[in-house]
Short mmCIF file of C-alpha atoms in Angstrom, two decimals:
data_model
loop_
_atom_site.label_atom_id
_atom_site.label_comp_id
_atom_site.label_asym_id
_atom_site.label_seq_id
_atom_site.Cartn_x
_atom_site.Cartn_y
_atom_site.Cartn_z
CA UNK A 1 131.93 -55.46 -77.72
CA UNK A 2 128.19 -55.64 -78.26
CA UNK A 3 126.65 -52.64 -80.01
CA UNK A 4 124.76 -50.24 -77.83
CA UNK A 5 121.01 -50.71 -77.98
CA UNK A 6 119.12 -48.24 -80.12
CA UNK A 7 116.83 -45.82 -78.31
CA UNK A 8 113.14 -46.52 -78.54
CA UNK A 9 111.41 -44.63 -81.32
CA UNK A 10 108.87 -42.04 -80.22
CA UNK A 11 105.37 -43.42 -80.47
CA UNK A 12 103.29 -40.28 -80.23
CA UNK A 13 103.31 -36.87 -81.89
CA UNK A 14 104.04 -35.25 -78.51
CA UNK A 15 107.16 -37.37 -78.08
CA UNK A 16 108.33 -36.50 -81.59
CA UNK A 17 108.03 -32.79 -80.82
CA UNK A 18 109.72 -33.22 -77.42
CA UNK A 19 106.60 -32.38 -75.43
CA UNK A 20 105.91 -34.04 -72.08
CA UNK A 21 103.56 -36.99 -72.13
CA UNK A 22 100.27 -36.20 -70.45
CA UNK A 23 98.56 -38.88 -68.42
CA UNK A 24 94.88 -39.27 -69.13
CA UNK A 25 92.49 -39.94 -66.35
CA UNK A 26 89.06 -41.46 -66.45
CA UNK A 27 86.89 -40.15 -69.27
CA UNK A 28 83.87 -39.22 -67.18
CA UNK A 29 82.04 -37.78 -70.16
CA UNK A 30 82.22 -41.11 -72.02
CA UNK A 31 81.21 -42.98 -68.87
CA UNK A 32 78.24 -40.64 -68.38
CA UNK A 33 77.03 -40.98 -71.98
CA UNK A 34 77.49 -44.76 -71.98
CA UNK A 35 75.65 -45.20 -68.67
CA UNK A 36 72.85 -42.85 -69.74
CA UNK A 37 72.43 -44.69 -73.04
CA UNK A 38 72.34 -48.05 -71.27
CA UNK A 39 69.77 -46.78 -68.75
CA UNK A 40 67.50 -45.36 -71.46
CA UNK A 41 67.78 -48.59 -73.45
CA UNK A 42 66.88 -50.65 -70.38
CA UNK A 43 63.87 -48.46 -69.60
CA UNK A 44 62.67 -48.67 -73.20
CA UNK A 45 63.05 -52.47 -73.17
CA UNK A 46 61.06 -52.78 -69.92
CA UNK A 47 58.33 -50.51 -71.25
CA UNK A 48 58.08 -52.48 -74.48
CA UNK A 49 58.02 -55.77 -72.57
CA UNK A 50 55.18 -54.62 -70.30
CA UNK A 51 53.31 -53.16 -73.26
CA UNK A 52 53.51 -56.40 -75.24
CA UNK A 53 52.30 -58.43 -72.24
CA UNK A 54 49.38 -56.03 -71.79
CA UNK A 55 48.43 -56.40 -75.45
CA UNK A 56 48.62 -60.19 -75.34
CA UNK A 57 46.47 -60.18 -72.18
CA UNK A 58 43.68 -58.48 -74.12
CA UNK A 59 41.83 -61.34 -75.74
CA UNK A 60 40.00 -59.17 -78.27
CA UNK A 61 40.58 -57.85 -81.77
CA UNK A 62 42.14 -54.59 -80.55
CA UNK A 63 44.92 -56.49 -78.80
CA UNK A 64 45.62 -58.70 -81.82
CA UNK A 65 45.65 -55.75 -84.22
CA UNK A 66 48.09 -53.96 -81.93
CA UNK A 67 50.31 -57.05 -81.77
CA UNK A 68 50.32 -57.34 -85.59
CA UNK A 69 51.16 -53.65 -86.00
CA UNK A 70 53.93 -53.96 -83.43
CA UNK A 71 55.31 -56.96 -85.34
CA UNK A 72 55.31 -54.95 -88.58
CA UNK A 73 57.14 -52.11 -86.84
CA UNK A 74 59.82 -54.49 -85.57
CA UNK A 75 60.22 -56.17 -88.97
CA UNK A 76 60.47 -52.79 -90.73
CA UNK A 77 63.02 -51.61 -88.15
CA UNK A 78 65.05 -54.76 -88.68
CA UNK A 79 65.03 -54.29 -92.45
CA UNK A 80 66.10 -50.64 -92.08
CA UNK A 81 69.01 -51.70 -89.87
CA UNK A 82 70.03 -54.40 -92.35
CA UNK A 83 69.87 -51.92 -95.25
CA UNK A 84 72.06 -49.48 -93.36
CA UNK A 85 74.59 -52.20 -92.57
CA UNK A 86 74.66 -53.34 -96.21
CA UNK A 87 75.15 -49.75 -97.36
CA UNK A 88 78.05 -49.22 -94.97
CA UNK A 89 79.65 -52.53 -95.96
CA UNK A 90 79.41 -51.83 -99.70
CA UNK A 91 80.81 -48.33 -99.28
CA UNK A 92 83.70 -49.79 -97.30
CA UNK A 93 84.29 -52.42 -100.00
CA UNK A 94 84.46 -49.72 -102.68
CA UNK A 95 87.00 -47.76 -100.67
CA UNK A 96 89.13 -50.84 -100.02
CA UNK A 97 89.09 -51.97 -103.66
CA UNK A 98 90.14 -48.50 -104.83
CA UNK A 99 93.06 -48.25 -102.40
CA UNK A 100 94.32 -51.74 -103.18
CA UNK A 101 93.99 -51.13 -106.93
CA UNK A 102 96.05 -47.97 -106.57
CA UNK A 103 98.71 -49.88 -104.62
CA UNK A 104 98.75 -52.70 -107.19
CA UNK A 105 99.23 -50.20 -110.04
CA UNK A 106 102.04 -48.32 -108.28
CA UNK A 107 103.91 -51.48 -107.21
CA UNK A 108 103.06 -53.52 -110.33
CA UNK A 109 101.71 -56.25 -108.04
CA UNK A 110 100.10 -58.81 -110.36
CA UNK A 111 98.59 -61.07 -107.62
CA UNK A 112 97.01 -58.05 -105.95
CA UNK A 113 95.69 -56.79 -109.31
CA UNK A 114 94.16 -60.21 -109.97
CA UNK A 115 92.51 -60.16 -106.54
CA UNK A 116 91.18 -56.63 -107.13
CA UNK A 117 89.75 -57.67 -110.51
CA UNK A 118 88.11 -60.75 -108.99
CA UNK A 119 86.49 -58.73 -106.21
CA UNK A 120 85.38 -56.05 -108.66
CA UNK A 121 83.67 -58.67 -110.82
CA UNK A 122 81.95 -60.10 -107.77
CA UNK A 123 80.90 -56.61 -106.66
CA UNK A 124 79.24 -55.84 -110.03
CA UNK A 125 77.83 -59.31 -110.61
CA UNK A 126 74.24 -59.25 -111.88
CA UNK A 127 74.23 -55.70 -113.28
CA UNK A 128 72.66 -55.70 -116.73
CA UNK A 129 74.31 -52.43 -117.79
CA UNK A 130 77.76 -54.01 -117.24
CA UNK A 131 77.02 -57.47 -118.65
CA UNK A 132 78.95 -56.89 -121.89
CA UNK A 133 81.95 -55.48 -120.04
CA UNK A 134 81.88 -58.35 -117.55
CA UNK A 135 81.92 -60.86 -120.41
CA UNK A 136 84.78 -59.10 -122.17
CA UNK A 137 86.84 -58.89 -118.97
CA UNK A 138 86.31 -62.59 -118.31
CA UNK A 139 87.45 -63.48 -121.82
CA UNK A 140 90.69 -61.45 -121.80
CA UNK A 141 91.84 -61.16 -118.18
CA UNK A 142 93.89 -64.40 -118.30
CA UNK A 143 95.86 -63.21 -121.35
CA UNK A 144 97.35 -60.20 -119.55
CA UNK A 145 100.59 -60.59 -117.60
CA UNK A 146 101.11 -57.01 -116.39
CA UNK A 147 99.30 -55.70 -113.29
CA UNK A 148 98.68 -52.21 -114.64
CA UNK A 149 97.35 -53.53 -117.96
CA UNK A 150 94.93 -55.81 -116.10
CA UNK A 151 93.67 -52.84 -114.11
CA UNK A 152 93.39 -50.85 -117.34
CA UNK A 153 91.19 -53.58 -118.81
CA UNK A 154 89.07 -53.68 -115.66
CA UNK A 155 88.65 -49.92 -115.75
CA UNK A 156 87.84 -49.92 -119.47
CA UNK A 157 85.19 -52.64 -119.25
CA UNK A 158 83.52 -52.14 -115.85
CA UNK A 159 84.11 -48.59 -114.66
CA UNK A 160 84.53 -46.41 -117.77
CA UNK A 161 80.91 -47.04 -118.96
CA UNK A 162 79.69 -45.51 -115.69
CA UNK A 163 81.81 -42.35 -115.87
CA UNK A 164 79.73 -40.46 -118.51
CA UNK A 165 76.59 -41.12 -116.47
CA UNK A 166 78.31 -39.79 -113.34
CA UNK A 167 79.43 -36.69 -115.23
CA UNK A 168 75.84 -36.13 -116.44
CA UNK A 169 74.52 -36.47 -112.86
CA UNK A 170 76.96 -33.83 -111.60
CA UNK A 171 76.23 -31.43 -114.47
CA UNK A 172 72.46 -31.82 -114.07
CA UNK A 173 72.59 -31.22 -110.32
CA UNK A 174 74.87 -28.19 -110.72
CA UNK A 175 72.60 -26.66 -113.38
CA UNK A 176 69.55 -27.16 -111.18
CA UNK A 177 71.31 -25.54 -108.23
CA UNK A 178 72.44 -22.60 -110.37
CA UNK A 179 68.98 -21.91 -111.76
CA UNK A 180 67.09 -22.22 -108.47
CA UNK A 181 69.64 -20.12 -106.58
CA UNK A 182 69.49 -17.41 -109.24
CA UNK A 183 65.70 -17.08 -109.16
CA UNK A 184 64.95 -17.82 -105.49
CA UNK A 185 64.25 -14.70 -103.40
CA UNK A 186 64.98 -16.33 -100.04
CA UNK A 187 68.49 -17.15 -98.80
CA UNK A 188 67.19 -19.83 -96.42
CA UNK A 189 65.40 -21.58 -99.27
CA UNK A 190 68.63 -21.42 -101.28
CA UNK A 191 70.61 -23.08 -98.51
CA UNK A 192 68.04 -25.83 -97.97
CA UNK A 193 67.72 -26.54 -101.68
CA UNK A 194 71.49 -26.62 -102.26
CA UNK A 195 71.98 -28.99 -99.32
CA UNK A 196 69.15 -31.28 -100.42
CA UNK A 197 70.31 -31.29 -104.04
CA UNK A 198 73.88 -32.11 -103.07
CA UNK A 199 72.79 -35.01 -100.85
CA UNK A 200 70.57 -36.27 -103.69
CA UNK A 201 73.56 -36.07 -106.05
CA UNK A 202 75.72 -37.99 -103.57
CA UNK A 203 73.11 -40.74 -103.34
CA UNK A 204 72.80 -41.01 -107.13
CA UNK A 205 76.57 -41.21 -107.65
CA UNK A 206 77.01 -43.79 -104.91
CA UNK A 207 74.17 -45.89 -106.31
CA UNK A 208 75.63 -45.66 -109.81
CA UNK A 209 78.97 -47.05 -108.66
CA UNK A 210 77.30 -49.77 -106.57
CA UNK A 211 77.30 -48.46 -102.99
CA UNK A 212 73.49 -48.57 -102.38
CA UNK A 213 73.67 -45.96 -99.60
CA UNK A 214 71.24 -45.72 -96.71
CA UNK A 215 71.03 -42.78 -94.34
CA UNK A 216 74.10 -43.66 -92.27
CA UNK A 217 76.23 -44.59 -95.27
CA UNK A 218 75.13 -41.37 -97.01
CA UNK A 219 76.34 -39.39 -93.98
CA UNK A 220 79.61 -41.31 -94.07
CA UNK A 221 79.95 -40.64 -97.79
CA UNK A 222 79.40 -36.91 -97.20
CA UNK A 223 82.15 -36.93 -94.56
CA UNK A 224 84.50 -38.83 -96.89
CA UNK A 225 83.77 -36.33 -99.68
CA UNK A 226 84.52 -33.32 -97.49
CA UNK A 227 87.72 -34.97 -96.25
CA UNK A 228 88.78 -35.70 -99.83
CA UNK A 229 88.17 -32.08 -100.85
CA UNK A 230 90.26 -30.81 -97.94
CA UNK A 231 93.10 -33.25 -98.63
CA UNK A 232 93.20 -32.38 -102.34
CA UNK A 233 93.48 -28.65 -101.83
CA UNK A 234 90.10 -27.40 -100.71
CA UNK A 235 87.55 -25.49 -102.78
CA UNK A 236 89.10 -22.65 -104.76
CA UNK A 237 86.01 -20.86 -106.02
CA UNK A 238 86.94 -17.22 -105.68
CA UNK A 239 86.05 -14.39 -108.00
CA UNK A 240 89.16 -15.05 -110.09
CA UNK A 241 87.99 -18.57 -110.94
CA UNK A 242 84.51 -17.41 -111.89
CA UNK A 243 85.95 -14.56 -113.97
CA UNK A 244 88.22 -16.94 -115.86
CA UNK A 245 85.21 -19.12 -116.62
CA UNK A 246 82.70 -16.53 -117.83
CA UNK A 247 84.92 -13.61 -118.75
CA UNK A 248 86.37 -10.64 -116.89
CA UNK A 249 83.99 -8.03 -118.20
CA UNK A 250 80.83 -10.11 -117.96
CA UNK A 251 81.07 -10.82 -114.24
CA UNK A 252 80.92 -7.10 -113.43
CA UNK A 253 77.56 -6.83 -115.21
CA UNK A 254 76.03 -9.94 -113.64
CA UNK A 255 73.39 -9.43 -110.98
CA UNK A 256 74.17 -10.54 -107.46
CA UNK A 257 71.69 -13.43 -107.55
CA UNK A 258 73.01 -14.65 -110.88
CA UNK A 259 76.53 -14.55 -109.49
CA UNK A 260 75.37 -16.58 -106.48
CA UNK A 261 73.81 -19.10 -108.85
CA UNK A 262 77.07 -19.52 -110.77
CA UNK A 263 79.02 -19.85 -107.52
CA UNK A 264 76.67 -22.46 -106.03
CA UNK A 265 76.69 -24.40 -109.28
CA UNK A 266 80.49 -24.42 -109.25
CA UNK A 267 80.45 -25.55 -105.62
CA UNK A 268 78.09 -28.41 -106.46
CA UNK A 269 80.36 -29.36 -109.36
CA UNK A 270 83.39 -29.51 -107.08
CA UNK A 271 81.52 -31.67 -104.57
CA UNK A 272 80.33 -33.95 -107.38
CA UNK A 273 83.85 -34.50 -108.73
CA UNK A 274 85.10 -35.30 -105.23
CA UNK A 275 82.23 -37.75 -104.73
CA UNK A 276 83.14 -39.52 -107.97
CA UNK A 277 86.71 -39.83 -106.71
CA UNK A 278 85.45 -41.37 -103.47
CA UNK A 279 82.86 -43.72 -104.99
CA UNK A 280 84.81 -44.84 -108.07
CA UNK A 281 86.10 -48.37 -107.38
CA UNK A 282 89.29 -47.88 -109.43
CA UNK A 283 91.69 -44.94 -109.67
CA UNK A 284 92.04 -43.10 -112.96
CA UNK A 285 94.52 -45.26 -114.88
CA UNK A 286 93.46 -44.94 -118.50
CA UNK A 287 90.46 -42.64 -118.28
CA UNK A 288 90.66 -38.90 -117.63
CA UNK A 289 89.37 -37.39 -114.42
CA UNK A 290 86.52 -34.88 -114.97
CA UNK A 291 87.93 -31.36 -115.28
CA UNK A 292 86.42 -28.84 -112.94
CA UNK A 293 86.62 -25.87 -115.32
CA UNK A 294 85.09 -27.81 -118.22
CA UNK A 295 82.17 -28.96 -116.09
CA UNK A 296 81.53 -25.47 -114.69
CA UNK A 297 81.68 -24.01 -118.20
CA UNK A 298 79.10 -26.61 -119.25
CA UNK A 299 76.91 -25.72 -116.28
CA UNK A 300 76.89 -21.98 -117.06
CA UNK A 301 76.26 -22.69 -120.73
CA UNK A 302 79.65 -21.67 -122.13
CA UNK A 303 80.75 -25.05 -123.44
#
């Protein structure tokens, strides 16, 4: 007798939990937003078209100056769009290289490790600060037979030289946040400065590791950083952590503003370490991940 056919596997989370499947109707909100965006885009295009024709119709210097300025605006807009696209593409390439390198190390996949090394070399081609490491990797990569050892060599020659600079960027940003928060009399100014300093730190770290972020890619990087922090256990920056860093008796004698400065500096440090994890093109194979407590101790001047 033929074996009985296996039941179909549940495809959705609702089916796994035994919940009834809900039928979705038309998404009128999406239709409304799409139609409104298309209408506004059409109106803007018609206005621009009529405006350009009116400028060309003026056969005087005012019309030609306006046409030239409009051309510069369009060229600048095109370059901004291209920069944003390049930033998004490079950030996506970093993320893909890191995930495939991690898979190659775990599965000891030599062909995948070779492909990761080749793409990493192409990604960092032309960087003067990595020229020596690039040359050394090219000389020795064909002598290594093991996938993990090849990734170790790639990390040692191309990524490890960037790690101390990244650590210095995080420490400098955290110290600046701590000092300004401790002396600033306005809470709103504190919030604005901390946000601006953290975004500046994200941009520096991404640029260091080769992402070249624009505005959109910087927003995407911030979202990736927050997601990484949540997935790795969140931000544990309670009073117990601060007390372990600076001493149990000292924290009771600290002023409120100084305590806020230490807390915000620790928060910036945690965000910086998560950003390094996101931007680093290779996982930590041979090198050590920056330790949160050591960096915070360095920020508060206890190292």
